[in-house]
Coordinates of C-alpha atoms and ligand atoms in Angstrom, one line a residue:
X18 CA 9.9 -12.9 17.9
X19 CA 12.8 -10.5 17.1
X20 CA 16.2 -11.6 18.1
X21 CA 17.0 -10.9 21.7
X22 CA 20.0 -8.8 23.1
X23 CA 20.9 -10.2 26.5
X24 CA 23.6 -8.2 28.7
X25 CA 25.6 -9.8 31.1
X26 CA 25.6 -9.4 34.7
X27 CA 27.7 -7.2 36.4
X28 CA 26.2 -8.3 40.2
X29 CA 25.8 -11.2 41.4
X30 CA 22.1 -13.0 41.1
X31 CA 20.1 -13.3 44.0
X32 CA 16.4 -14.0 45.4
X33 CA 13.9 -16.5 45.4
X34 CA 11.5 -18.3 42.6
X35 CA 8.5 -20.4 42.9
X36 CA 9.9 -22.2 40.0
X37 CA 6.8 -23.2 37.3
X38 CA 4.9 -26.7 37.1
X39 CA 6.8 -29.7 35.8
X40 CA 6.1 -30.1 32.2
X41 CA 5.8 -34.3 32.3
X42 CA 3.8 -34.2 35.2
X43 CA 1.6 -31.2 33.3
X44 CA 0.9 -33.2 30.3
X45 CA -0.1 -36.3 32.3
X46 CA -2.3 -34.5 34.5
X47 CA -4.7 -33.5 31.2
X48 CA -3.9 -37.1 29.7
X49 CA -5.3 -39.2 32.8
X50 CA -7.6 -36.7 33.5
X51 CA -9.4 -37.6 30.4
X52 CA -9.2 -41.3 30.4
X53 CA -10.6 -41.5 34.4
X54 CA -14.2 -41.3 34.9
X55 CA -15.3 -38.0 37.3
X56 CA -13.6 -34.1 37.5
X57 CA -10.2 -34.0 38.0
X58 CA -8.7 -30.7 39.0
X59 CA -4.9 -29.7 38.9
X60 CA -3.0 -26.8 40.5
X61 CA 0.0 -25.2 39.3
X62 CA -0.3 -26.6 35.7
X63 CA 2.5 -25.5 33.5
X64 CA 0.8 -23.1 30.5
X65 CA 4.1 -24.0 28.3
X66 CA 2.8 -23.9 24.6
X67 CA 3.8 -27.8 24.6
X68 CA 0.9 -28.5 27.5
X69 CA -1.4 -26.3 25.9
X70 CA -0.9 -28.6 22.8
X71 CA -2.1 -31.6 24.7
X72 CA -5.4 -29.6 26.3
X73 CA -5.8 -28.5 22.8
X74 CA -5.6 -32.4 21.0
X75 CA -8.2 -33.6 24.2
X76 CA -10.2 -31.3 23.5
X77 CA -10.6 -32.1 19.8
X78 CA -11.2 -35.7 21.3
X79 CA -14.0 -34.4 22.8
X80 CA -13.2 -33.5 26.6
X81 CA -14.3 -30.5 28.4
X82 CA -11.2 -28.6 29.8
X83 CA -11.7 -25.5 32.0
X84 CA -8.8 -23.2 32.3
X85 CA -8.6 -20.7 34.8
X86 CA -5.4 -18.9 36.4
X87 CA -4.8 -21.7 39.1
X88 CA -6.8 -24.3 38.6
X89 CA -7.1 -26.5 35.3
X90 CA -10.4 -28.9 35.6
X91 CA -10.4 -32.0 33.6
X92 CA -14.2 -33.5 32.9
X93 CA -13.1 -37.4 32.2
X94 CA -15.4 -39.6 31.1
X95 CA -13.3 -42.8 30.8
X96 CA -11.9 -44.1 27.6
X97 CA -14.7 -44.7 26.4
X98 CA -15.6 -41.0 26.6
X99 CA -13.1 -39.8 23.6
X100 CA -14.5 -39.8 20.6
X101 CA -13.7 -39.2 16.9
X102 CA -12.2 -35.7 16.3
X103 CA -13.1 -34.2 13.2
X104 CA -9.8 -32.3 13.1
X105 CA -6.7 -32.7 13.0
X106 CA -4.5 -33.5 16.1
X107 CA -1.8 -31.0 16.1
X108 CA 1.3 -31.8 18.6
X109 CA 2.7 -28.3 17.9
X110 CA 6.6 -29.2 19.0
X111 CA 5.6 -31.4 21.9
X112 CA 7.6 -35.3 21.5
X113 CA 5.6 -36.2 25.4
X114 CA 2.0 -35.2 23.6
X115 CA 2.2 -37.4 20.3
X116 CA 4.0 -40.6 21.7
X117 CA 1.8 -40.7 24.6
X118 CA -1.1 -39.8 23.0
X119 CA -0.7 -42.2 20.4
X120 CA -0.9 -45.3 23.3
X121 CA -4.2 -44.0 24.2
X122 CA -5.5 -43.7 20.6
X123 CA -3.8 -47.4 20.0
X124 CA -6.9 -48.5 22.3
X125 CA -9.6 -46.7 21.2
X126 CA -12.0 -47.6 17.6
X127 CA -11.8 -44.5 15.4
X128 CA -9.9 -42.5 13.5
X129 CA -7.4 -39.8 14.5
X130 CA -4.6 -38.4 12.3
X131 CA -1.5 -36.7 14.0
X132 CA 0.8 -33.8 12.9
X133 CA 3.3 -31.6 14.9
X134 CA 5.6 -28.4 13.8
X135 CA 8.9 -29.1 11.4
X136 CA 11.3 -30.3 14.6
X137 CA 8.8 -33.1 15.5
X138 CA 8.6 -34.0 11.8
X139 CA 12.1 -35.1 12.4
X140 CA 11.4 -36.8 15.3
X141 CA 11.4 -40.9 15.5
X142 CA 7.9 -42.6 15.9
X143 CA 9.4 -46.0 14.7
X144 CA 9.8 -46.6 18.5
X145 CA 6.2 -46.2 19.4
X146 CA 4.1 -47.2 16.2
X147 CA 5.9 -50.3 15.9
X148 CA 5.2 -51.9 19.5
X149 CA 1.6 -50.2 19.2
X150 CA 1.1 -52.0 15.9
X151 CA 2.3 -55.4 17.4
X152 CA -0.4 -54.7 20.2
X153 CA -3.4 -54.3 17.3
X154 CA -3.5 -50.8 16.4
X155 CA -3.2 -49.4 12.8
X156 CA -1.0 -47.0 12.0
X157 CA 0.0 -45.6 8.7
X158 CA 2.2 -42.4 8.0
X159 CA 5.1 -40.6 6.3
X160 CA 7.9 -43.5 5.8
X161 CA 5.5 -46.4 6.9
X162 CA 4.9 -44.8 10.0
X163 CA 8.3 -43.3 10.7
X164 CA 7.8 -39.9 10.9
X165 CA 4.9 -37.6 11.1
X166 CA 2.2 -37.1 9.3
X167 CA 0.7 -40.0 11.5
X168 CA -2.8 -41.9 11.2
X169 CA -4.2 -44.1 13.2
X170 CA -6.9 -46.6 14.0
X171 CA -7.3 -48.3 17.5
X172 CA -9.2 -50.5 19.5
X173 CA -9.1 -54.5 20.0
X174 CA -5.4 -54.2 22.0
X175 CA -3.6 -57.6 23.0
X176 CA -1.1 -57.1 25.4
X177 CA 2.5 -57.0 25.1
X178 CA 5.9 -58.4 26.1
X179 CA 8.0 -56.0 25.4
X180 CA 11.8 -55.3 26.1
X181 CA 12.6 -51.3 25.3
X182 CA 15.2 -50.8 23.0
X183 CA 16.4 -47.6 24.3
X184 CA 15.6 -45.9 27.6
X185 CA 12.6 -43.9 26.9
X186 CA 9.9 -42.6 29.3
X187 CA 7.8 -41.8 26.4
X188 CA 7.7 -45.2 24.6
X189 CA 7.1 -46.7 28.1
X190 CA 4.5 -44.4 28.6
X191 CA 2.8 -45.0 25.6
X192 CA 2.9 -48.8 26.3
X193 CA 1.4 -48.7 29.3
X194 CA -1.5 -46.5 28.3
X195 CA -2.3 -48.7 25.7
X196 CA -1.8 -51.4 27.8
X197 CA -4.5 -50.0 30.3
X198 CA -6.6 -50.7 27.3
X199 CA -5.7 -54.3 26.7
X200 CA -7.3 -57.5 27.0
X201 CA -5.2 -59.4 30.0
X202 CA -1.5 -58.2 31.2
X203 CA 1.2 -56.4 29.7
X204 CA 4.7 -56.8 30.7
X205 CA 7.4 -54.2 29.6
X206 CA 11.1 -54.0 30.4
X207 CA 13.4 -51.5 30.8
X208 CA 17.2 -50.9 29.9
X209 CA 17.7 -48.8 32.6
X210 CA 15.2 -46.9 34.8
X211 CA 13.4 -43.5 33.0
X212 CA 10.9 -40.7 34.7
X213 CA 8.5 -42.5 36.7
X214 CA 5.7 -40.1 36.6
X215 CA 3.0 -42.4 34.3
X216 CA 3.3 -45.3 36.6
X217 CA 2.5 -42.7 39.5
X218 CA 0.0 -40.9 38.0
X219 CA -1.8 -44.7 37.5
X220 CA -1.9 -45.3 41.1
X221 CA -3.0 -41.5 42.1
X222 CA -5.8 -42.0 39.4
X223 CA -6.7 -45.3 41.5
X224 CA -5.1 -48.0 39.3
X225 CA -2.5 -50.3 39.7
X226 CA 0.9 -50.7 38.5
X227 CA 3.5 -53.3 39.4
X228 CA 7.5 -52.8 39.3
X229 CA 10.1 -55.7 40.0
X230 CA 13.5 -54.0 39.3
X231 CA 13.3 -53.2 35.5
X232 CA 10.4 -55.2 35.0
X233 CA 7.0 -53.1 34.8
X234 CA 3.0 -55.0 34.7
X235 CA 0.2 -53.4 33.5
X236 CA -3.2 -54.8 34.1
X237 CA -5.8 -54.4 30.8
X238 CA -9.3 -52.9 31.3
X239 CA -8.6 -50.8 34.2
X240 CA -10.8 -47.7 35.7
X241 CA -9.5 -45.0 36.5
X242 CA -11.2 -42.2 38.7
X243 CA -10.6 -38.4 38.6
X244 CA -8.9 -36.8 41.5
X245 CA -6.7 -33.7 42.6
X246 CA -3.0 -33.3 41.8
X247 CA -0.7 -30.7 42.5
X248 CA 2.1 -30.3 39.8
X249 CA 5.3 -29.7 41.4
X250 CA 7.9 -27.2 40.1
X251 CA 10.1 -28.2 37.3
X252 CA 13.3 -29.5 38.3
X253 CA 14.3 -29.5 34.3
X254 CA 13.4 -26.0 34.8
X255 CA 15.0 -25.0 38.1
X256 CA 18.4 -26.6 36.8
X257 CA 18.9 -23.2 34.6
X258 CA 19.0 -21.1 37.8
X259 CA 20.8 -24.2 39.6
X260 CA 23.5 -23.4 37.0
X261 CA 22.9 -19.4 37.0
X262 CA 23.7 -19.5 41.0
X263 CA 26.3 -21.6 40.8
X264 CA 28.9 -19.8 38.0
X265 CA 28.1 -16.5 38.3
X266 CA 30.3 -15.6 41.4
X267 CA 28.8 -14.3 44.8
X268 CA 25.2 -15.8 43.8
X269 CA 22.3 -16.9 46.1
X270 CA 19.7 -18.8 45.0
X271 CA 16.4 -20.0 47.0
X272 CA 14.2 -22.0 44.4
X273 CA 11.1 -23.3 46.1
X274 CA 8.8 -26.2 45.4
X275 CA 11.0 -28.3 42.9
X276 CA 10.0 -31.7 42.0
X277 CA 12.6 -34.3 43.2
X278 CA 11.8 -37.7 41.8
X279 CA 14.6 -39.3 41.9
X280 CA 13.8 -40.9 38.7
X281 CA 14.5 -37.0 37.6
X282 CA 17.1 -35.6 39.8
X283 CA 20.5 -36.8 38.0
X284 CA 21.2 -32.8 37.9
X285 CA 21.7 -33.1 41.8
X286 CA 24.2 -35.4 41.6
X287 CA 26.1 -34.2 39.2
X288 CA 26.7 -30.4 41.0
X289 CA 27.0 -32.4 43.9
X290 CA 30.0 -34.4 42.1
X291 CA 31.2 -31.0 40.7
X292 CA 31.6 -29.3 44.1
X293 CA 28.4 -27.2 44.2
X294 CA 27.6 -25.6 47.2
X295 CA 23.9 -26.8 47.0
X296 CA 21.2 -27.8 49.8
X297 CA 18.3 -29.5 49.7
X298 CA 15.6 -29.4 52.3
X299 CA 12.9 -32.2 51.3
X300 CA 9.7 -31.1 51.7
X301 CA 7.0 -33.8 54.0
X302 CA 4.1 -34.4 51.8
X303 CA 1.9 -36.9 50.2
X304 CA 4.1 -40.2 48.5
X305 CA 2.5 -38.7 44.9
X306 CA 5.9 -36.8 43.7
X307 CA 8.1 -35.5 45.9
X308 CA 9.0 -31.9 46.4
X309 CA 12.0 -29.8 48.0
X310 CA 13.3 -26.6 48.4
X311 CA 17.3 -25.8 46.3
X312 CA 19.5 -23.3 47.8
X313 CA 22.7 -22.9 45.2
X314 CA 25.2 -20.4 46.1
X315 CA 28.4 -19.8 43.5
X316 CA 31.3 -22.1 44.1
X317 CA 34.4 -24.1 42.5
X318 CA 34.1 -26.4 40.7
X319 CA 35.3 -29.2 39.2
X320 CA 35.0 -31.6 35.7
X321 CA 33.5 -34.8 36.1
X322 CA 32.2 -38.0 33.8
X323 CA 28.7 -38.4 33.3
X324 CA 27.5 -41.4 32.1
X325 CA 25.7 -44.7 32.0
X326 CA 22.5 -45.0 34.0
X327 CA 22.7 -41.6 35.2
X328 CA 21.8 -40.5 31.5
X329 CA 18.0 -40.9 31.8
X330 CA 18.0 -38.9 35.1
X331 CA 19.6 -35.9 33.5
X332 CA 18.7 -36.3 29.5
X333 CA 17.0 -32.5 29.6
X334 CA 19.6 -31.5 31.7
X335 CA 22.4 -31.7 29.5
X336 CA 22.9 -28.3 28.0
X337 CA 23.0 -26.6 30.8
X338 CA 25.0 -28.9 32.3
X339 CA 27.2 -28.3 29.8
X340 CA 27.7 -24.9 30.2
X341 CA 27.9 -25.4 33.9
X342 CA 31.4 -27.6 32.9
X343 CA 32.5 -24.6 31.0
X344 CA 33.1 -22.7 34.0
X345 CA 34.6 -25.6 35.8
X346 CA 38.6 -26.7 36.7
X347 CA 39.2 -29.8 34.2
X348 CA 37.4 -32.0 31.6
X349 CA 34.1 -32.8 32.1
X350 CA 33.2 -36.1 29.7
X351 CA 29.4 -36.8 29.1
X352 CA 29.0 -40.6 27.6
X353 CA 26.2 -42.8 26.3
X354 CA 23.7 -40.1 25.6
X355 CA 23.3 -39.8 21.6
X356 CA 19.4 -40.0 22.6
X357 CA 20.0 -36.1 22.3
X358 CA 20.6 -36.5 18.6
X359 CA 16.3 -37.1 18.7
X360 CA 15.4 -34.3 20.7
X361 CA 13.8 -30.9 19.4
X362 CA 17.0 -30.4 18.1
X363 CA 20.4 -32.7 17.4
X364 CA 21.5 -31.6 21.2
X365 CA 24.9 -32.9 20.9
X366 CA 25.2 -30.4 17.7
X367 CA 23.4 -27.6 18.6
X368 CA 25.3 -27.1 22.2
X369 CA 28.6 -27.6 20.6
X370 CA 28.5 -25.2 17.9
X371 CA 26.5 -22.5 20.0
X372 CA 28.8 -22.6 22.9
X373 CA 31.5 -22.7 20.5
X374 CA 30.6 -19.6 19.1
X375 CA 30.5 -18.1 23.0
X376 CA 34.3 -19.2 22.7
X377 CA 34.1 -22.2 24.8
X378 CA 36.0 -25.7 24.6
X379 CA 33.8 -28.0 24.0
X380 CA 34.1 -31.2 21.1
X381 CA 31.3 -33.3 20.0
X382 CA 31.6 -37.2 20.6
X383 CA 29.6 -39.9 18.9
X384 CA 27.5 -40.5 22.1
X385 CA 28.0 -37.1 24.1
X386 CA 31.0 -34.1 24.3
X387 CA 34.2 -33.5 26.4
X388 CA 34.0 -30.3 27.7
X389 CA 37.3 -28.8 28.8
X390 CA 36.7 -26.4 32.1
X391 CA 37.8 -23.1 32.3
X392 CA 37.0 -21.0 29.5
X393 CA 36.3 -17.4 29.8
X394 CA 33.1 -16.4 27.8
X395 CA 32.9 -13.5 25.1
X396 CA 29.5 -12.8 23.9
X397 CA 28.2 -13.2 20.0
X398 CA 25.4 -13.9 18.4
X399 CA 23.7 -17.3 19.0
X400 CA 20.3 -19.0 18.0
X401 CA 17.9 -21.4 20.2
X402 CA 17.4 -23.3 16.6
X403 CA 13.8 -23.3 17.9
X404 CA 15.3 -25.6 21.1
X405 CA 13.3 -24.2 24.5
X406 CA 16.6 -25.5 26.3
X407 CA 19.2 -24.6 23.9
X408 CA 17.6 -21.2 24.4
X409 CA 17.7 -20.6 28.0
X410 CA 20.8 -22.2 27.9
X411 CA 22.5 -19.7 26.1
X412 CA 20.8 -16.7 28.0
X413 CA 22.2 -17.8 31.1
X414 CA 25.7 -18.0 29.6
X415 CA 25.0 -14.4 28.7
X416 CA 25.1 -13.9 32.0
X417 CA 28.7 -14.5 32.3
X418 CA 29.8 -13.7 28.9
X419 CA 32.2 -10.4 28.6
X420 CA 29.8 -8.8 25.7
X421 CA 26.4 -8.5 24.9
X422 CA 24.6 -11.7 23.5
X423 CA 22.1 -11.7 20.6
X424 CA 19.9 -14.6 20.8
X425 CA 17.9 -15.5 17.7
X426 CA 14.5 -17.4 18.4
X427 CA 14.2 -16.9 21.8
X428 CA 10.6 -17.1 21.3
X429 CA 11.4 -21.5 22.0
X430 CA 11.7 -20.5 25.5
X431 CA 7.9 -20.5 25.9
X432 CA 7.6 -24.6 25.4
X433 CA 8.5 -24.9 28.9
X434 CA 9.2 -22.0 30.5
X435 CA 6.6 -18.7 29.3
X436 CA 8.0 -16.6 32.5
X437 CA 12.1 -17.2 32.0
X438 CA 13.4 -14.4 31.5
X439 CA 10.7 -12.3 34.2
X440 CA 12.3 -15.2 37.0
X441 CA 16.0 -14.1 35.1
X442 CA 15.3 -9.8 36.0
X443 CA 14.2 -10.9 39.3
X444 CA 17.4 -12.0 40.0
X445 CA 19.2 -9.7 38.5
X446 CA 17.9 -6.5 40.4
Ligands
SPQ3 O1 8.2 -33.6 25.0 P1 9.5 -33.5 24.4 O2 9.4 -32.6 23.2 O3 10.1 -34.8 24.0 O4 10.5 -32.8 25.5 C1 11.7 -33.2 26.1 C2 12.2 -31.8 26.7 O5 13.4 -31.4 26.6 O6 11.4 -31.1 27.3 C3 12.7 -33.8 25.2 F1 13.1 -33.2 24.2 O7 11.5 -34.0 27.3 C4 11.2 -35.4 27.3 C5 12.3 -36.2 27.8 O8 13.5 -36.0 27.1 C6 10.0 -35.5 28.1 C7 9.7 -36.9 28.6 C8 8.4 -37.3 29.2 O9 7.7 -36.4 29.7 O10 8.1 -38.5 29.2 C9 10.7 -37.9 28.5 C10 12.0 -37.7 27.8 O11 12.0 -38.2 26.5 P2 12.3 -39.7 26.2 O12 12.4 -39.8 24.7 O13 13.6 -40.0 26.8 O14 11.2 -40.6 26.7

């Protein structure tokens, strides 16, 4: 797509959004839904290109997948229903789709080979091929398995002990899928707590999963049965028009049905640390993921530390928190998070130098940024580098910038978010 010219707004923003399905939970919905015996059938499935991708590689492994515009249906026929695909499996830009996919192929005795666009080529897959290959499965591919192209060969899983390295949701994932496949338990540990929403989706699916503080046990040879889930809205998603209502002045935002894990709502309190005026109203539903409604309306606000723990909760989060700590009174310091050097792009880098060129203060750290408040934005010419959330990003800080904003490759947008900028004129009228 051509470069985009953004103008900023002169009103403030205001209305309400059904805010799109969670991404995670999208991409496990098809993934269990292929491995469980029986039709499973989701609602409010998120068509970002990266979910597409994953119906796309299940269906090369032989599963029927109906689309239509609410409902996605899944025909699962256990694990032992995928079968050799005679293509090759192609990730497009998604990180969740080859890690995890590559703990259920770890289990299962054929041949699959993996690729993904240029940004996943960069991507590390040391972190998931090496546990996997210690388990029984094997894997060969560009620098000994490094880095994609990946191949693989399953089947014949042991189970693991293993302690994560670094606080990932996808390696865990991907251990515990292959670990469903295993002969006897596996046991894997955490550094600090990540998105919860495999070890859900195991006991929605009619499995079992066991958690003792950071301590997770996985059961081999398990069945899992097909069943109905309802995605909730994207609270990765919502945090751009969490941000939006809260620095453009005089803005009310209603965003309805946002998923609030609280494995996944770090964003919450952060704003709430910041001075946001934000409400929640929790919504009363089944225990599967919980959902609320977010009401942000434009306040003051002021710089905080983010760090530790809190990282995981908030990982996606971070550019647009960022630009939230623009517009706020003081230094805001984020810590301990250089796992954004090994996203879909280097997101320490590319926030720094694109909000840089908006004319904000903002430094790049070894592990994070200080981001010193108050800046008034001017407008430029700024590029998504192909990041969905470096790109949305950036057109909300159009939104208060004093010029026009050209934003190069806005076309990222749609990994996660195909309807952005529709939800953005919405609010903007
Ligand atoms: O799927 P992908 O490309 O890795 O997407 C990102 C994103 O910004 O949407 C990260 F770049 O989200 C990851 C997230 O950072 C999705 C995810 C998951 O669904 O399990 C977990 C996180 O990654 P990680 O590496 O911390 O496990």
């Amino acid at each position: 797509m051509e470069s985009l010219i953004i103008q900023p707004t002169f009103n403030a923003l205001t209305g309400v959004l059904e805010i799109p399905g969670d991404k995670s939970i999208s991409h496990r919905s098809v993934m269990f839904g292929s491995i469980a015996k029986g039709v499973t059938k989701v609602t409010n499935f998120l068509p970002g290109d990266d979910c597409l991708s994953t119906i796309s590689c299940f269906r090369k492994l032989g599963v029927v997948i109906e689309e239509s515009e609410n409902l996605l249906t899944i025909y699962g026929n256990g694990f032992d229903g995928l079968t050799e695909p005679d293509e090759i499996l192609d990730v497009g830009n998604s990180g969740t789709t080859i890690r995890l996919l590559l703990g259920i192929l770890a289990g299962r005795p054929f041949y699959s080979s993996l690729i993904g666009d240029r940004s996943i080529g960069k991507r590390p897959m040391t972190r998931v091929t090496e546990p996997l290959r210690q388990m029984g499965a094997r894997i060969d591919g560009r620098n000994n398995g490094a880095f994609t192209p990946l191949s693989i060969r399953g089947g014949g899983l042991t189970p693991i002990n293993y302690e994560l390295p670094v606080a990932s949701a996808q390696v865990k994932s991907a251990l515990i899928l292959a670990g469903l496949q295993a002969k006897g338990e596996s046991t894997i540990i955490e550094p600090a707590d990540t998105r919860d929403h495999t070890e859900r989706m195991i006991r929605k699916f009619g499995g079992e999963i066991q958690r003792d503080n950071s301590v997770i046990r996985v059961k081999g040879d398990q069945k899992l049965i097909g069943t109905e889930i309802h995605v909730p809205g994207d609270i990765s998603s919502a945090a751009f028009f969490l941000v939006a209502g809260a620095i453009v002045p005089g803005s009310e935002i209603l965003l309805k049905n946002v998923g609030i894990n609280p494995t996944r709502n770090g964003i919450i309190d952060v704003m709430n640390k910041m001075g946001a005026d934000l409400e929640i109203s929790h919504q009363p539903g089944d225990s599967f993921e919980p959902i609320g409604d977010m009401t942000i309306k434009a306040s003051r606000l002021k710089g905080t530390v983010i760090e530790g723990d809190l990282i995981p909760k908030l990982i996606d989060e971070i550019p647009i928190i960022a630009l939230l700590a623009t517009q706020a009174e003081g230094k805001t310091v984020i810590k301990n998070a250089e796992e954004l050097k090994v996203k879909e792009t280097n997101r320490i880098d590319t926030v720094v130098q694109e909000l840089t060129k908006l004319g904000a203060r903002i430094e790049a750290t070894d592990d994070g940024m200080i981001i010193y408040g108050g800046s008034s934005l001017t407008g430029g010419t700024v590029s998504s580098h192909g990041d969905h959330r470096i790109g949305m990003m950036l057109a909300i800080a159009a939104q208060i910038c004093k010029g026009e904003v050209t934003l190069e490759n806005p076309e990222a947008i749609s990994i996660s978010y195909p309807n952005f900028f529709t939800h953005l004129n919405i609010l903007k009228k």
